[in-house]
Short mmCIF file of C-alpha atoms and ligand atoms in Angstrom, two decimals:
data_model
loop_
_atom_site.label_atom_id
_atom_site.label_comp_id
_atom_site.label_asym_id
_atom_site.label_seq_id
_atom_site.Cartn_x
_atom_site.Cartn_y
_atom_site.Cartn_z
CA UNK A 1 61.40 90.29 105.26
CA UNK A 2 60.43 91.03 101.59
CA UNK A 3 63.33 93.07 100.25
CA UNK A 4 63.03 96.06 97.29
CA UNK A 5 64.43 94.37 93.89
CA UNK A 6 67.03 96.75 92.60
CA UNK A 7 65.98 97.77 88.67
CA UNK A 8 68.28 97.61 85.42
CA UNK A 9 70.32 100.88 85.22
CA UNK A 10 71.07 100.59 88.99
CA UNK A 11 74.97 100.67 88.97
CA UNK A 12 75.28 98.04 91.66
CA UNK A 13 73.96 95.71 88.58
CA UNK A 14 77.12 96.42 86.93
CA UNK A 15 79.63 95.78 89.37
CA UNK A 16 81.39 92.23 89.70
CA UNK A 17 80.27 91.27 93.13
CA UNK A 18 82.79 90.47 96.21
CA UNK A 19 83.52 87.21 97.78
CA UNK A 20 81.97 87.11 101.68
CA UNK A 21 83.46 83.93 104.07
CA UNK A 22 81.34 83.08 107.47
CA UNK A 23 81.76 85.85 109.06
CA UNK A 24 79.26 87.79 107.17
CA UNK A 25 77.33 89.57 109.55
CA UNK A 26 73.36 88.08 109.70
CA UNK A 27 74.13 85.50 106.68
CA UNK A 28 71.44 83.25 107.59
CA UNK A 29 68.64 86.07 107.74
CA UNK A 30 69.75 87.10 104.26
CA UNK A 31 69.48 84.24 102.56
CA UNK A 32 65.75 83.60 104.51
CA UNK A 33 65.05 87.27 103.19
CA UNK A 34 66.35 86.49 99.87
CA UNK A 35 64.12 83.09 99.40
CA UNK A 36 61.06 85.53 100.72
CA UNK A 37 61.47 88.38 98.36
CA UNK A 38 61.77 85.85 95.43
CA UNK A 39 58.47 83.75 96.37
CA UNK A 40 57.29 86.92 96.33
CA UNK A 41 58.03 88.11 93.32
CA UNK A 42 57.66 84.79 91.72
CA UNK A 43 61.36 84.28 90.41
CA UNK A 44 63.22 81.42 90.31
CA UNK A 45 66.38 83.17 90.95
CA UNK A 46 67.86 85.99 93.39
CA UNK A 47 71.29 86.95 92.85
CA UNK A 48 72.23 89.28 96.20
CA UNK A 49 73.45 92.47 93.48
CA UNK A 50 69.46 92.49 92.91
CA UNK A 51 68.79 93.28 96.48
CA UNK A 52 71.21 95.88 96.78
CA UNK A 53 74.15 94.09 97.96
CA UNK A 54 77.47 93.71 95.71
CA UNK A 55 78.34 89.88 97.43
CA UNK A 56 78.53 86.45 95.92
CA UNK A 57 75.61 84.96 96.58
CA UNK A 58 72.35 83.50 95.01
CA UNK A 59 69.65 81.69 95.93
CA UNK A 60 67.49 79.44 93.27
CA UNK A 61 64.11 77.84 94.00
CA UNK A 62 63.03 76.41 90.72
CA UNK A 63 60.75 73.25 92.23
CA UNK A 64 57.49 74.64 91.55
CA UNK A 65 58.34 73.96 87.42
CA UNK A 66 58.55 70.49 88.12
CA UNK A 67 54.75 69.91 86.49
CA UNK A 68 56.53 71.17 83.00
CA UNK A 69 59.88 70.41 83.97
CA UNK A 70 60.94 67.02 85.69
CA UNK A 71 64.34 67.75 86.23
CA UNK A 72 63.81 70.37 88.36
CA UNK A 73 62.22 68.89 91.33
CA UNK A 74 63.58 69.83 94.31
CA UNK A 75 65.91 72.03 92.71
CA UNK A 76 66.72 74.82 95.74
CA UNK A 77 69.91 75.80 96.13
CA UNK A 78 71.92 78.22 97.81
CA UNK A 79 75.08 79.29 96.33
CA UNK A 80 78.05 81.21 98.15
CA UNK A 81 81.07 82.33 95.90
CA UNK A 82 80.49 80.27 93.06
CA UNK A 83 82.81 80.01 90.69
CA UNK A 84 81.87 78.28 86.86
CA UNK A 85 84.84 76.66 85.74
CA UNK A 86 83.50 74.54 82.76
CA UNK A 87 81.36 75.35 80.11
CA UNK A 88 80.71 72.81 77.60
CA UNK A 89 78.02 71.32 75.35
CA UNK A 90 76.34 72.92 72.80
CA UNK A 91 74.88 76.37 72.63
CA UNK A 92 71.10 76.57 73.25
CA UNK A 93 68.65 79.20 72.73
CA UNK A 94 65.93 79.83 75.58
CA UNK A 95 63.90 82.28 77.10
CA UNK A 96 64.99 84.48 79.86
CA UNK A 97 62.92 87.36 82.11
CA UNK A 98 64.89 88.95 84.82
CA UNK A 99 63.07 90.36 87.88
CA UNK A 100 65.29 93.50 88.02
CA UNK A 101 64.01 94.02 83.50
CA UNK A 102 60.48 93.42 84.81
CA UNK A 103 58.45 93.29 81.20
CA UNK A 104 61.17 91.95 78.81
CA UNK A 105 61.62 88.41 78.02
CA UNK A 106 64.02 87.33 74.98
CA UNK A 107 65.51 84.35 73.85
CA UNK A 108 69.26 84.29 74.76
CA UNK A 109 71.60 81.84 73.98
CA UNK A 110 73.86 80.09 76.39
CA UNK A 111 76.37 77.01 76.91
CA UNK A 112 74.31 73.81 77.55
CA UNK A 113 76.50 72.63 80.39
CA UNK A 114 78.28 74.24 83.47
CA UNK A 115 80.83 72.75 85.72
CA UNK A 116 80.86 75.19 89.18
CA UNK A 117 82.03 74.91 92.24
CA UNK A 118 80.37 76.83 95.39
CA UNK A 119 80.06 76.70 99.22
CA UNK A 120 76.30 76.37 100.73
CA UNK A 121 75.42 78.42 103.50
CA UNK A 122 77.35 76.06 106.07
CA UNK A 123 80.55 77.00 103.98
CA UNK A 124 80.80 73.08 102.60
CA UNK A 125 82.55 72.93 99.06
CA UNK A 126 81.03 71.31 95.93
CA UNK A 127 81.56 70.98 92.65
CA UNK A 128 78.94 69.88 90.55
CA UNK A 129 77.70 69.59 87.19
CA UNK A 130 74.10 70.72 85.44
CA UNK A 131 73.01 70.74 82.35
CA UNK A 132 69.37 71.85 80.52
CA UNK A 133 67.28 74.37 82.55
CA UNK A 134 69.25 74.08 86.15
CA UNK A 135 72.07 75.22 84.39
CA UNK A 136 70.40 78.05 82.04
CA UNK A 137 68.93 79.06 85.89
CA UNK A 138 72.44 78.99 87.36
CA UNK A 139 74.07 80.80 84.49
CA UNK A 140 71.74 83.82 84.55
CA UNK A 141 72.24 84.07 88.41
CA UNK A 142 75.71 83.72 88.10
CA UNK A 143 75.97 86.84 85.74
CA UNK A 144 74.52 89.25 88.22
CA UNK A 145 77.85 88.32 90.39
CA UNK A 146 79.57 89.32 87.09
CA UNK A 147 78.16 92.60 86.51
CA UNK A 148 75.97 91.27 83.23
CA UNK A 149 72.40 91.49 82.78
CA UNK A 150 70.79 88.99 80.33
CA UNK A 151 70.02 91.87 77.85
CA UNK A 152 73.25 92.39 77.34
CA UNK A 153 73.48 88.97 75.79
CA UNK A 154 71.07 90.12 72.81
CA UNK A 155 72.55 90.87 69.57
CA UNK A 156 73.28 94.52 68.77
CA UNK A 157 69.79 95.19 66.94
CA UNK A 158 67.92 93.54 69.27
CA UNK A 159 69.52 95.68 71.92
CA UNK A 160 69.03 98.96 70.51
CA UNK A 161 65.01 97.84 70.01
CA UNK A 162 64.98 97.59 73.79
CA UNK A 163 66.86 100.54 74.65
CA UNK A 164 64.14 102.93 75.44
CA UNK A 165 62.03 100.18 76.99
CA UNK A 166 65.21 99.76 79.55
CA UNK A 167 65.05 103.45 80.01
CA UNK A 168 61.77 103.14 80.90
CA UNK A 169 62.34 100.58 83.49
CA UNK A 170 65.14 102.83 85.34
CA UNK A 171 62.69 105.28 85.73
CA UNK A 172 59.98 103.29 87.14
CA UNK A 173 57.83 103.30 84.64
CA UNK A 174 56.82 99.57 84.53
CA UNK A 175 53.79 97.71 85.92
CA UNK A 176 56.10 95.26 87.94
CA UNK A 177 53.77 93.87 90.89
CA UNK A 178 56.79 93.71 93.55
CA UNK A 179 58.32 96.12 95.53
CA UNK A 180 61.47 97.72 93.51
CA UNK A 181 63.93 100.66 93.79
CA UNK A 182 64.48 102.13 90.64
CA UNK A 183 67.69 104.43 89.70
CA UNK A 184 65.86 106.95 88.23
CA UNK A 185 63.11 107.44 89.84
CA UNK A 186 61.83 111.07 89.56
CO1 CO B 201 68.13 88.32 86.64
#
């Protein structure tokens, strides 16, 4: 089932999201309704805030870039309760979109590498390492669990040149072509 993407000014996108353990009612279907909405929408990323629910979880399907992006073959991951505990590396400037800022892309800069540990959807614990885009994926996910929105990573200028645009987007006025709820919808 496609789910409605929640849109920036939605308050959900501001809190810091709740840890959920396997008794979750319907997990599974979630997560299969997660992966759907994003094909659909043509993300790479889904962070559960974004579909209306305040839980730590995200889902990443970033394989189809592998033409322009080697490194990210078969990278698909589901991602329960992650915590980053690292970063390191040097601070890198790339661009970001957000399906919930439908319209805005800017250059944001981040932490090269991420140390994180998560459980997949079976509850297993990892810790792993990425680096380069995997990790620039991860770390934008990871901030909708924390209540952060990649604007807010802009410097202070560049945020008050978006401000009305991010207005705009709370009240629906955007040409997104997936199905969203907006916050201030008239
Ligand atoms: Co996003």
């Amino acid at each position: 089932m496609i789910l409605p993407i929640v849109a920036y000014g939605s308050p959900i996108l501001r809190k810091k999201a709740v840890e959920i353990d396997k008794n979750y009612p319907d997990l599974k279907k979630l997560i299969e309704d997660m992966f759907q909405t994003m094909e659909a929408s043509q993300g790479v990323g889904l962070a559960a805030p974004q579909i209306n629910k305040s839980i730590r979880l995200l889902v990443i399907d970033a394989d189809g870039y592998k033409e322009d992006e080697p490194t990210l073959e078969g990278f698909i991951k589901v991602m329960i309760n992650p915590t980053i505990i690292e970063f390191s590396g040097e601070k890198i400037l790339f661009n970001e979109g957000c399906l919930s800022v439908p319209g805005i892309r800017e250059d944001i800069e981040r932490y090269d590498i991420i140390k994180i540990k998560y459980q997949d959807q079976d509850f297993n614990t990892f810790e792993e390492t990425y680096s380069g885009i995997a990790s620039r994926i991860i770390q934008h996910e990871y901030d909708h669990l924390e209540g952060v929105v990649f604007t807010d990573r802009c410097s202070v200028l560049k945020k008050r040149l978006l401000k009305s645009k991010l207005i705009e987007i709370s009240k629906g006025i955007t040409n997104a072509n997936y199905r969203m709820n907006f916050p201030n919808k008239k």
